[in-house]
Amino acid sequence: MRELDYVRASDVEEAVALVSGDPDARYLGGGTNLVDHLKLGIARPARLVDVGRLGLDGVEEQDGPDGRVLHVGANVRNSDLAAHPVVRSAFPVLSRALLSGASGQLRHQASTGGNLLQRTRCVYFQDVTTPCNKREPGSGCSAVGGYGRQDAVLGASEHCVATHPSDMAVAMAALDAVVVVRGPQGERRVPVRELHRLPGDRPDLDTTLEHGDLVTGVELPFTDAARCSTYLKVRDRASYAFALVSVAAALELDGDVVRDVRIAWGGVAHKPWRATIAEEALTGRALDEDAVRAAVDAELADARTTDQTAYKLPMLRGATTRTLLRLAGKDPS
C-alpha cells in the first residue's frame, strides 16, 4: 500500500496553488480514470487535490468573445450533460457522443473536465510490465509490432501509436469548443483542437496544459451547423466499448450545397482528429456520396496502416458517408 495525501480544495485558487506548487500532486475530479491508474500502478502521485466539490457544475448560456455560447462547468457529470435540454436541441452530437461512452454508472460519476483529459486505453500503456513511451519515456513502444488492432492510423510516430479514448472530446472538436483553464498565471481559453497533442517524440504529454493547470469549464458556440449534428460510433459491441472508429459531424446546407461542415474522427489518432481537408473539399459543393468519399480519401492521404489496422480506412469512409448523408436527409446507398 502506497501512502498519499488527500486534500479537499476550498476554491479554484487554492486548488491551483496546491497542485502547481507540488510536482507530485494531481487533481481528483470524478476519478473514473485516475482511480483505475492508481490501482494499476500507472499513476503514483504523492498528493491528491479533490476539486469535485468546487461547484463548477453549472450549464448556462453566456455571451462569449465571438457570440453566444453554452458554458459547461468542468464538474458537470456526463449523464447530466447528455440529458440537458439545450445540449439535446442545440448540440445533439454532444449528447449522442456522451451516451455512447462507458456505462450508465460511469456516466453518472465522470466529469466534463476529466473526460477531456482521460488517457489512452492502449493495452500496453495499462500493463506496467511492458515497455511504453507514454508511461515511461524512452522505454520503447510495445504496440509497434505487437497487438495493434486499435492503433492510430493518422498522426502517429515511431514512439507511440496509441489512440485517444474519449467520445465527448471528438464531439467537442467538431463543435469548435473552447476549454477554459485556470493556471498559476490566471485564466486562459484554449480551443479544444489545440488541447490534445500528437505523440511526436513526447507521447507522455497528452495535452498542451502545464502542470497545475485546472480545466474549469468548456464553452460551446451556438451555430446552425451544431443544431444539425450527430455522432456515429463503430465498436465491437453495443455498449461499454471504445471506438474502432467514430464520426462527429455537423452540417449546414444551402439547398443541396454545403455551406458549413464540421467533421471530427475518433479511434484513429492520439487526439480527436479534425478532418479539415475533407471539410474544405466539401464546402461549396453539392453533397452526395461520391463527394463525401472523395473528401474522406483526401483526408486519409497520409494515413499509415498495418495489417491489423487496414480495416479502419474503409470503415471510416463508410461511417463518414453514412453520417453526412443522413444529416442531409438522404439515404446512403
mmCIF file of C-alpha atoms in Angstrom:
data_model
loop_
_atom_site.group_PDB
_atom_site.id
_atom_site.type_symbol
_atom_site.label_atom_id
_atom_site.label_comp_id
_atom_site.label_asym_id
_atom_site.label_seq_id
_atom_site.Cartn_x
_atom_site.Cartn_y
_atom_site.Cartn_z
ATOM 1 C CA MET A 1 0.000 0.000 0.000
ATOM 2 C CA ARG A 2 1.469 3.350 -1.070
ATOM 3 C CA GLU A 3 0.649 6.308 1.144
ATOM 4 C CA LEU A 4 -0.586 9.572 -0.347
ATOM 5 C CA ASP A 5 -2.025 12.816 0.956
ATOM 6 C CA TYR A 6 -5.611 13.817 0.258
ATOM 7 C CA VAL A 7 -6.644 17.473 0.318
ATOM 8 C CA ARG A 8 -10.100 18.865 -0.437
ATOM 9 C CA ALA A 9 -9.613 22.290 -2.031
ATOM 10 C CA SER A 10 -11.932 25.049 -0.838
ATOM 11 C CA ASP A 11 -11.806 27.091 -4.049
ATOM 12 C CA VAL A 12 -10.195 27.147 -7.509
ATOM 13 C CA GLU A 13 -7.319 29.385 -6.443
ATOM 14 C CA GLU A 14 -6.348 27.077 -3.592
ATOM 15 C CA ALA A 15 -6.548 24.018 -5.836
ATOM 16 C CA VAL A 16 -4.260 25.567 -8.441
ATOM 17 C CA ALA A 17 -1.773 26.701 -5.790
ATOM 18 C CA LEU A 18 -1.654 23.236 -4.192
ATOM 19 C CA VAL A 19 -1.021 21.364 -7.437
ATOM 20 C CA SER A 20 1.184 23.869 -9.268
ATOM 21 C CA GLY A 21 3.478 24.079 -6.228
ATOM 22 C CA ASP A 22 3.924 20.309 -5.943
ATOM 23 C CA PRO A 23 5.209 18.254 -8.907
ATOM 24 C CA ASP A 24 3.857 15.075 -7.278
ATOM 25 C CA ALA A 25 0.293 16.393 -6.838
ATOM 26 C CA ARG A 26 -2.677 15.582 -9.071
ATOM 27 C CA TYR A 27 -6.236 16.825 -9.329
ATOM 28 C CA LEU A 28 -9.032 14.415 -8.425
ATOM 29 C CA GLY A 29 -12.431 15.009 -10.000
ATOM 30 C CA GLY A 30 -14.820 12.189 -10.806
ATOM 31 C CA GLY A 31 -11.920 9.749 -10.535
ATOM 32 C CA THR A 32 -13.180 7.264 -13.128
ATOM 33 C CA ASN A 33 -9.828 7.268 -14.944
ATOM 34 C CA LEU A 34 -7.360 8.273 -12.236
ATOM 35 C CA VAL A 35 -8.522 5.716 -9.671
ATOM 36 C CA ASP A 36 -8.022 2.925 -12.223
ATOM 37 C CA HIS A 37 -4.495 4.195 -12.836
ATOM 38 C CA LEU A 38 -3.769 4.287 -9.120
ATOM 39 C CA LYS A 39 -4.826 0.648 -8.850
ATOM 40 C CA LEU A 40 -2.755 -0.396 -11.868
ATOM 41 C CA GLY A 41 0.341 1.489 -10.728
ATOM 42 C CA ILE A 42 0.340 3.775 -13.777
ATOM 43 C CA ALA A 43 -0.177 6.926 -11.705
ATOM 44 C CA ARG A 44 1.804 7.351 -8.476
ATOM 45 C CA PRO A 45 1.082 10.836 -7.103
ATOM 46 C CA ALA A 46 2.089 11.775 -3.572
ATOM 47 C CA ARG A 47 -0.938 14.056 -3.136
ATOM 48 C CA LEU A 48 -4.469 14.181 -4.498
ATOM 49 C CA VAL A 49 -6.261 17.536 -4.528
ATOM 50 C CA ASP A 50 -10.022 16.995 -4.677
ATOM 51 C CA VAL A 51 -11.723 19.525 -6.965
ATOM 52 C CA GLY A 52 -15.031 17.668 -7.160
ATOM 53 C CA ARG A 53 -16.754 19.943 -4.637
ATOM 54 C CA LEU A 54 -15.711 23.311 -6.049
ATOM 55 C CA GLY A 55 -19.017 23.907 -7.781
ATOM 56 C CA LEU A 56 -18.129 24.281 -11.471
ATOM 57 C CA ASP A 57 -21.299 22.305 -12.161
ATOM 58 C CA GLY A 58 -23.490 24.814 -13.978
ATOM 59 C CA VAL A 59 -24.723 24.774 -17.574
ATOM 60 C CA GLU A 60 -25.789 28.206 -18.777
ATOM 61 C CA GLU A 61 -25.911 30.425 -21.850
ATOM 62 C CA GLN A 62 -23.432 33.285 -21.807
ATOM 63 C CA ASP A 63 -22.020 35.982 -24.070
ATOM 64 C CA GLY A 64 -18.651 34.835 -25.349
ATOM 65 C CA PRO A 65 -15.949 36.822 -27.194
ATOM 66 C CA ASP A 66 -17.439 35.785 -30.561
ATOM 67 C CA GLY A 67 -21.126 35.401 -29.723
ATOM 68 C CA ARG A 68 -23.433 33.337 -27.565
ATOM 69 C CA VAL A 69 -22.006 30.186 -26.026
ATOM 70 C CA LEU A 70 -23.197 27.443 -23.724
ATOM 71 C CA HIS A 71 -20.835 27.378 -20.744
ATOM 72 C CA VAL A 72 -20.446 23.923 -19.201
ATOM 73 C CA GLY A 73 -18.722 23.653 -15.835
ATOM 74 C CA ALA A 74 -15.877 21.155 -15.542
ATOM 75 C CA ASN A 75 -17.687 19.183 -12.824
ATOM 76 C CA VAL A 76 -20.894 18.655 -14.804
ATOM 77 C CA ARG A 77 -21.449 14.907 -14.920
ATOM 78 C CA ASN A 78 -21.577 13.204 -18.309
ATOM 79 C CA SER A 79 -25.092 11.884 -17.725
ATOM 80 C CA ASP A 80 -26.396 15.329 -16.744
ATOM 81 C CA LEU A 81 -24.785 16.989 -19.754
ATOM 82 C CA ALA A 82 -26.163 14.389 -22.170
ATOM 83 C CA ALA A 83 -29.678 14.915 -20.781
ATOM 84 C CA HIS A 84 -29.591 18.724 -20.692
ATOM 85 C CA PRO A 85 -32.377 20.099 -22.939
ATOM 86 C CA VAL A 86 -30.181 22.777 -24.550
ATOM 87 C CA VAL A 87 -27.474 20.234 -25.344
ATOM 88 C CA ARG A 88 -30.019 17.841 -26.829
ATOM 89 C CA SER A 89 -31.555 20.518 -29.043
ATOM 90 C CA ALA A 90 -28.595 22.757 -29.957
ATOM 91 C CA PHE A 91 -25.704 20.243 -29.788
ATOM 92 C CA PRO A 92 -27.162 16.768 -30.450
ATOM 93 C CA VAL A 93 -23.752 15.437 -31.496
ATOM 94 C CA LEU A 94 -22.502 16.010 -27.956
ATOM 95 C CA SER A 95 -25.457 14.321 -26.280
ATOM 96 C CA ARG A 96 -25.139 11.275 -28.538
ATOM 97 C CA ALA A 97 -21.380 11.051 -28.065
ATOM 98 C CA LEU A 98 -21.756 11.120 -24.287
ATOM 99 C CA LEU A 99 -24.450 8.450 -24.308
ATOM 100 C CA SER A 100 -22.247 6.173 -26.422
ATOM 101 C CA GLY A 101 -19.432 6.245 -23.872
ATOM 102 C CA ALA A 102 -18.775 3.963 -20.909
ATOM 103 C CA SER A 103 -21.772 2.727 -18.884
ATOM 104 C CA GLY A 104 -24.635 4.465 -17.151
ATOM 105 C CA GLN A 105 -22.913 4.149 -13.783
ATOM 106 C CA LEU A 106 -19.673 5.687 -15.047
ATOM 107 C CA ARG A 107 -21.503 8.495 -16.849
ATOM 108 C CA HIS A 108 -23.129 9.434 -13.528
ATOM 109 C CA GLN A 109 -19.655 9.828 -11.990
ATOM 110 C CA ALA A 110 -17.447 11.063 -14.851
ATOM 111 C CA SER A 111 -16.971 14.820 -15.199
ATOM 112 C CA THR A 112 -16.702 17.047 -18.260
ATOM 113 C CA GLY A 113 -13.164 18.171 -17.438
ATOM 114 C CA GLY A 114 -11.996 14.682 -16.591
ATOM 115 C CA ASN A 115 -13.466 13.187 -19.750
ATOM 116 C CA LEU A 116 -11.409 15.595 -21.856
ATOM 117 C CA LEU A 117 -8.230 14.623 -20.022
ATOM 118 C CA GLN A 118 -8.641 10.852 -19.850
ATOM 119 C CA ARG A 119 -5.683 8.821 -21.040
ATOM 120 C CA THR A 120 -5.386 6.126 -23.684
ATOM 121 C CA ARG A 121 -6.702 2.595 -23.173
ATOM 122 C CA CYS A 122 -3.814 1.069 -25.131
ATOM 123 C CA VAL A 123 -3.299 -2.396 -23.616
ATOM 124 C CA TYR A 124 0.448 -1.824 -23.279
ATOM 125 C CA PHE A 125 0.030 1.531 -21.546
ATOM 126 C CA GLN A 126 -2.170 -0.182 -18.969
ATOM 127 C CA ASP A 127 0.241 -3.109 -18.462
ATOM 128 C CA VAL A 128 3.111 -1.880 -16.292
ATOM 129 C CA THR A 129 5.163 -4.994 -17.092
ATOM 130 C CA THR A 130 5.642 -3.863 -20.715
ATOM 131 C CA PRO A 131 7.712 -1.029 -22.221
ATOM 132 C CA CYS A 132 5.640 2.075 -23.039
ATOM 133 C CA ASN A 133 6.965 5.503 -24.010
ATOM 134 C CA LYS A 134 3.762 7.140 -22.825
ATOM 135 C CA ARG A 135 4.114 5.627 -19.372
ATOM 136 C CA GLU A 136 7.936 5.581 -19.194
ATOM 137 C CA PRO A 137 9.562 7.907 -21.752
ATOM 138 C CA GLY A 138 12.400 6.235 -23.608
ATOM 139 C CA SER A 139 11.426 2.675 -22.713
ATOM 140 C CA GLY A 140 10.009 1.829 -26.161
ATOM 141 C CA CYS A 141 6.581 1.177 -27.672
ATOM 142 C CA SER A 142 5.338 -2.378 -27.287
ATOM 143 C CA ALA A 143 2.395 -1.706 -29.580
ATOM 144 C CA VAL A 144 4.721 -1.292 -32.577
ATOM 145 C CA GLY A 145 4.922 -4.830 -33.867
ATOM 146 C CA GLY A 146 2.580 -6.088 -31.148
ATOM 147 C CA TYR A 147 -1.175 -6.325 -30.806
ATOM 148 C CA GLY A 148 -2.368 -3.257 -32.661
ATOM 149 C CA ARG A 149 -5.951 -3.627 -33.851
ATOM 150 C CA GLN A 150 -6.939 -0.323 -32.234
ATOM 151 C CA ASP A 151 -3.777 1.617 -33.080
ATOM 152 C CA ALA A 152 -3.683 5.038 -34.692
ATOM 153 C CA VAL A 153 -3.618 5.430 -38.472
ATOM 154 C CA LEU A 154 -3.166 9.224 -38.516
ATOM 155 C CA GLY A 155 -0.535 11.384 -36.821
ATOM 156 C CA ALA A 156 1.286 8.503 -35.103
ATOM 157 C CA SER A 157 5.036 8.317 -34.612
ATOM 158 C CA GLU A 158 7.646 5.634 -34.061
ATOM 159 C CA HIS A 159 7.368 6.442 -30.361
ATOM 160 C CA CYS A 160 3.619 5.907 -29.934
ATOM 161 C CA VAL A 161 0.655 4.585 -31.915
ATOM 162 C CA ALA A 162 -1.989 4.899 -29.176
ATOM 163 C CA THR A 163 -5.404 6.465 -29.773
ATOM 164 C CA HIS A 164 -7.386 8.905 -27.666
ATOM 165 C CA PRO A 165 -10.339 7.162 -25.970
ATOM 166 C CA SER A 166 -12.894 9.957 -25.442
ATOM 167 C CA ASP A 167 -16.162 10.158 -27.380
ATOM 168 C CA MET A 168 -17.075 13.520 -25.852
ATOM 169 C CA ALA A 169 -13.805 15.125 -26.955
ATOM 170 C CA VAL A 170 -14.439 14.103 -30.569
ATOM 171 C CA ALA A 171 -17.839 15.806 -30.500
ATOM 172 C CA MET A 172 -16.352 18.910 -28.916
ATOM 173 C CA ALA A 173 -13.662 19.037 -31.601
ATOM 174 C CA ALA A 174 -16.396 19.115 -34.253
ATOM 175 C CA LEU A 175 -18.205 21.879 -32.342
ATOM 176 C CA ASP A 176 -15.131 24.150 -32.072
ATOM 177 C CA ALA A 177 -15.446 24.088 -28.298
ATOM 178 C CA VAL A 178 -13.139 26.239 -26.174
ATOM 179 C CA VAL A 179 -11.693 24.949 -22.907
ATOM 180 C CA VAL A 180 -11.492 27.422 -20.003
ATOM 181 C CA VAL A 181 -8.313 26.843 -17.988
ATOM 182 C CA ARG A 182 -7.119 28.356 -14.712
ATOM 183 C CA GLY A 183 -3.397 28.204 -14.080
ATOM 184 C CA PRO A 184 -0.820 29.893 -11.841
ATOM 185 C CA GLN A 185 -0.775 32.874 -14.215
ATOM 186 C CA GLY A 186 -4.558 33.261 -14.326
ATOM 187 C CA GLU A 187 -7.327 32.216 -16.680
ATOM 188 C CA ARG A 188 -6.997 31.499 -20.383
ATOM 189 C CA ARG A 189 -9.059 29.888 -23.138
ATOM 190 C CA VAL A 190 -7.737 27.009 -25.237
ATOM 191 C CA PRO A 191 -9.569 25.807 -28.382
ATOM 192 C CA VAL A 192 -10.236 22.111 -27.864
ATOM 193 C CA ARG A 193 -8.494 21.412 -31.178
ATOM 194 C CA GLU A 194 -5.295 22.773 -29.567
ATOM 195 C CA LEU A 195 -5.757 20.987 -26.240
ATOM 196 C CA HIS A 196 -4.594 17.496 -27.209
ATOM 197 C CA ARG A 197 -1.221 16.669 -28.765
ATOM 198 C CA LEU A 198 0.041 14.257 -31.375
ATOM 199 C CA PRO A 199 2.729 11.985 -29.896
ATOM 200 C CA GLY A 200 5.866 13.060 -31.768
ATOM 201 C CA ASP A 201 8.819 12.182 -29.566
ATOM 202 C CA ARG A 202 6.964 13.044 -26.318
ATOM 203 C CA PRO A 203 3.947 10.729 -26.176
ATOM 204 C CA ASP A 204 3.928 11.060 -22.382
ATOM 205 C CA LEU A 205 2.465 14.559 -22.885
ATOM 206 C CA ASP A 206 -1.221 14.077 -23.724
ATOM 207 C CA THR A 207 -2.163 17.750 -23.813
ATOM 208 C CA THR A 208 -0.725 21.252 -24.114
ATOM 209 C CA LEU A 209 -1.621 22.015 -20.477
ATOM 210 C CA GLU A 210 1.093 22.740 -17.926
ATOM 211 C CA HIS A 211 1.324 21.095 -14.524
ATOM 212 C CA GLY A 212 -1.119 22.861 -12.222
ATOM 213 C CA ASP A 213 -3.494 23.976 -14.976
ATOM 214 C CA LEU A 214 -7.092 23.232 -13.987
ATOM 215 C CA VAL A 215 -9.913 22.908 -16.510
ATOM 216 C CA THR A 216 -12.813 24.907 -15.065
ATOM 217 C CA GLY A 217 -15.256 24.753 -17.964
ATOM 218 C CA VAL A 218 -15.964 24.401 -21.661
ATOM 219 C CA GLU A 219 -17.661 26.895 -23.997
ATOM 220 C CA LEU A 220 -19.778 25.639 -26.900
ATOM 221 C CA PRO A 221 -20.606 28.237 -29.596
ATOM 222 C CA PHE A 222 -24.158 28.184 -30.928
ATOM 223 C CA THR A 223 -24.183 27.637 -34.717
ATOM 224 C CA ASP A 224 -26.667 26.465 -37.316
ATOM 225 C CA ALA A 225 -24.392 23.533 -38.131
ATOM 226 C CA ALA A 226 -24.278 22.437 -34.477
ATOM 227 C CA ARG A 227 -28.069 22.097 -34.436
ATOM 228 C CA CYS A 228 -27.830 19.657 -37.355
ATOM 229 C CA SER A 229 -25.224 17.291 -35.945
ATOM 230 C CA THR A 230 -24.801 13.697 -34.858
ATOM 231 C CA TYR A 231 -22.312 11.093 -33.682
ATOM 232 C CA LEU A 232 -21.714 7.609 -35.056
ATOM 233 C CA LYS A 233 -19.559 5.142 -33.149
ATOM 234 C CA VAL A 234 -18.413 1.835 -34.627
ATOM 235 C CA ARG A 235 -17.338 -0.652 -31.952
ATOM 236 C CA ASP A 236 -17.130 -4.330 -31.167
ATOM 237 C CA ARG A 237 -20.258 -4.420 -29.011
ATOM 238 C CA ALA A 238 -23.248 -2.193 -28.367
ATOM 239 C CA SER A 239 -22.100 -0.757 -25.040
ATOM 240 C CA TYR A 240 -19.063 -0.257 -22.822
ATOM 241 C CA ALA A 241 -16.585 -0.479 -25.694
ATOM 242 C CA PHE A 242 -14.162 2.051 -27.127
ATOM 243 C CA ALA A 243 -14.463 3.191 -30.724
ATOM 244 C CA LEU A 244 -12.804 1.315 -33.543
ATOM 245 C CA VAL A 245 -13.663 4.475 -35.455
ATOM 246 C CA SER A 246 -16.162 7.231 -34.720
ATOM 247 C CA VAL A 247 -17.525 10.242 -36.596
ATOM 248 C CA ALA A 248 -18.801 13.511 -35.162
ATOM 249 C CA ALA A 249 -20.338 15.698 -37.847
ATOM 250 C CA ALA A 250 -22.252 18.970 -38.089
ATOM 251 C CA LEU A 251 -23.781 20.225 -41.322
ATOM 252 C CA GLU A 252 -25.434 23.335 -42.729
ATOM 253 C CA LEU A 253 -26.786 23.220 -46.275
ATOM 254 C CA ASP A 254 -27.965 25.848 -48.736
ATOM 255 C CA GLY A 255 -30.276 23.684 -50.804
ATOM 256 C CA ASP A 256 -28.019 20.764 -51.721
ATOM 257 C CA VAL A 257 -24.819 22.797 -51.411
ATOM 258 C CA VAL A 258 -22.658 22.604 -48.299
ATOM 259 C CA ARG A 259 -22.474 25.968 -46.556
ATOM 260 C CA ASP A 260 -20.733 24.723 -43.405
ATOM 261 C CA VAL A 261 -19.491 21.282 -42.400
ATOM 262 C CA ARG A 262 -17.534 20.099 -39.363
ATOM 263 C CA ILE A 263 -16.065 16.592 -39.183
ATOM 264 C CA ALA A 264 -14.059 15.032 -36.369
ATOM 265 C CA TRP A 265 -12.917 11.414 -36.089
ATOM 266 C CA GLY A 266 -12.236 9.233 -33.067
ATOM 267 C CA GLY A 267 -10.315 5.980 -32.768
ATOM 268 C CA VAL A 268 -7.795 6.993 -35.433
ATOM 269 C CA ALA A 269 -5.209 9.214 -33.730
ATOM 270 C CA HIS A 270 -3.530 10.253 -30.486
ATOM 271 C CA LYS A 271 -6.060 13.112 -30.343
ATOM 272 C CA PRO A 272 -9.557 13.731 -31.721
ATOM 273 C CA TRP A 273 -8.852 14.230 -35.425
ATOM 274 C CA ARG A 274 -10.484 17.276 -37.039
ATOM 275 C CA ALA A 275 -10.843 16.427 -40.740
ATOM 276 C CA THR A 276 -10.179 19.911 -42.121
ATOM 277 C CA ILE A 277 -9.036 18.701 -45.561
ATOM 278 C CA ALA A 278 -12.320 16.841 -46.008
ATOM 279 C CA GLU A 279 -14.274 19.868 -44.792
ATOM 280 C CA GLU A 280 -12.588 22.147 -47.315
ATOM 281 C CA ALA A 281 -13.214 19.654 -50.115
ATOM 282 C CA LEU A 282 -16.948 19.533 -49.330
ATOM 283 C CA THR A 283 -17.653 23.213 -48.646
ATOM 284 C CA GLY A 284 -19.361 24.986 -51.529
ATOM 285 C CA ARG A 285 -20.308 21.894 -53.488
ATOM 286 C CA ALA A 286 -23.318 19.601 -53.686
ATOM 287 C CA LEU A 287 -23.362 16.884 -51.057
ATOM 288 C CA ASP A 288 -23.548 13.383 -52.467
ATOM 289 C CA GLU A 289 -21.933 10.032 -51.812
ATOM 290 C CA ASP A 290 -19.134 10.469 -54.346
ATOM 291 C CA ALA A 291 -18.235 13.887 -52.947
ATOM 292 C CA VAL A 292 -18.018 12.600 -49.365
ATOM 293 C CA ARG A 293 -15.934 9.574 -50.288
ATOM 294 C CA ALA A 294 -13.520 11.697 -52.286
ATOM 295 C CA ALA A 295 -13.211 14.181 -49.405
ATOM 296 C CA VAL A 296 -12.528 11.383 -46.919
ATOM 297 C CA ASP A 297 -9.890 9.877 -49.219
ATOM 298 C CA ALA A 298 -8.183 13.275 -49.431
ATOM 299 C CA GLU A 299 -8.093 13.475 -45.620
ATOM 300 C CA LEU A 300 -6.687 9.953 -45.419
ATOM 301 C CA ALA A 301 -3.931 10.511 -47.981
ATOM 302 C CA ASP A 302 -1.267 10.460 -45.239
ATOM 303 C CA ALA A 303 -2.786 7.601 -43.257
ATOM 304 C CA ARG A 304 -0.415 4.786 -42.322
ATOM 305 C CA THR A 305 -1.831 1.334 -41.642
ATOM 306 C CA THR A 306 -0.670 -2.148 -40.742
ATOM 307 C CA ASP A 307 -2.300 -5.475 -41.489
ATOM 308 C CA GLN A 308 -4.148 -5.055 -38.179
ATOM 309 C CA THR A 309 -5.424 -1.516 -38.792
ATOM 310 C CA ALA A 310 -6.095 -1.519 -42.553
ATOM 311 C CA TYR A 311 -9.801 -2.131 -41.843
ATOM 312 C CA LYS A 312 -10.126 1.347 -40.350
ATOM 313 C CA LEU A 313 -9.899 3.223 -43.650
ATOM 314 C CA PRO A 314 -12.915 1.680 -45.430
ATOM 315 C CA MET A 315 -14.782 1.664 -42.117
ATOM 316 C CA LEU A 316 -14.114 5.374 -41.663
ATOM 317 C CA ARG A 317 -15.042 6.124 -45.265
ATOM 318 C CA GLY A 318 -18.358 4.334 -44.903
ATOM 319 C CA ALA A 319 -19.169 5.782 -41.475
ATOM 320 C CA THR A 320 -18.467 9.358 -42.574
ATOM 321 C CA THR A 321 -20.520 8.959 -45.747
ATOM 322 C CA ARG A 322 -23.454 7.476 -43.860
ATOM 323 C CA THR A 323 -23.325 10.187 -41.187
ATOM 324 C CA LEU A 324 -23.267 13.163 -43.560
ATOM 325 C CA LEU A 325 -25.874 11.815 -45.942
ATOM 326 C CA ARG A 326 -28.239 11.119 -43.070
ATOM 327 C CA LEU A 327 -27.752 14.649 -41.736
ATOM 328 C CA ALA A 328 -28.656 15.886 -45.231
ATOM 329 C CA GLY A 329 -31.835 13.787 -45.206
ATOM 330 C CA LYS A 330 -30.547 11.386 -47.828
ATOM 331 C CA ASP A 331 -30.458 7.628 -47.563
ATOM 332 C CA PRO A 332 -26.917 6.352 -48.180
ATOM 333 C CA SER A 333 -26.697 3.604 -50.796
#
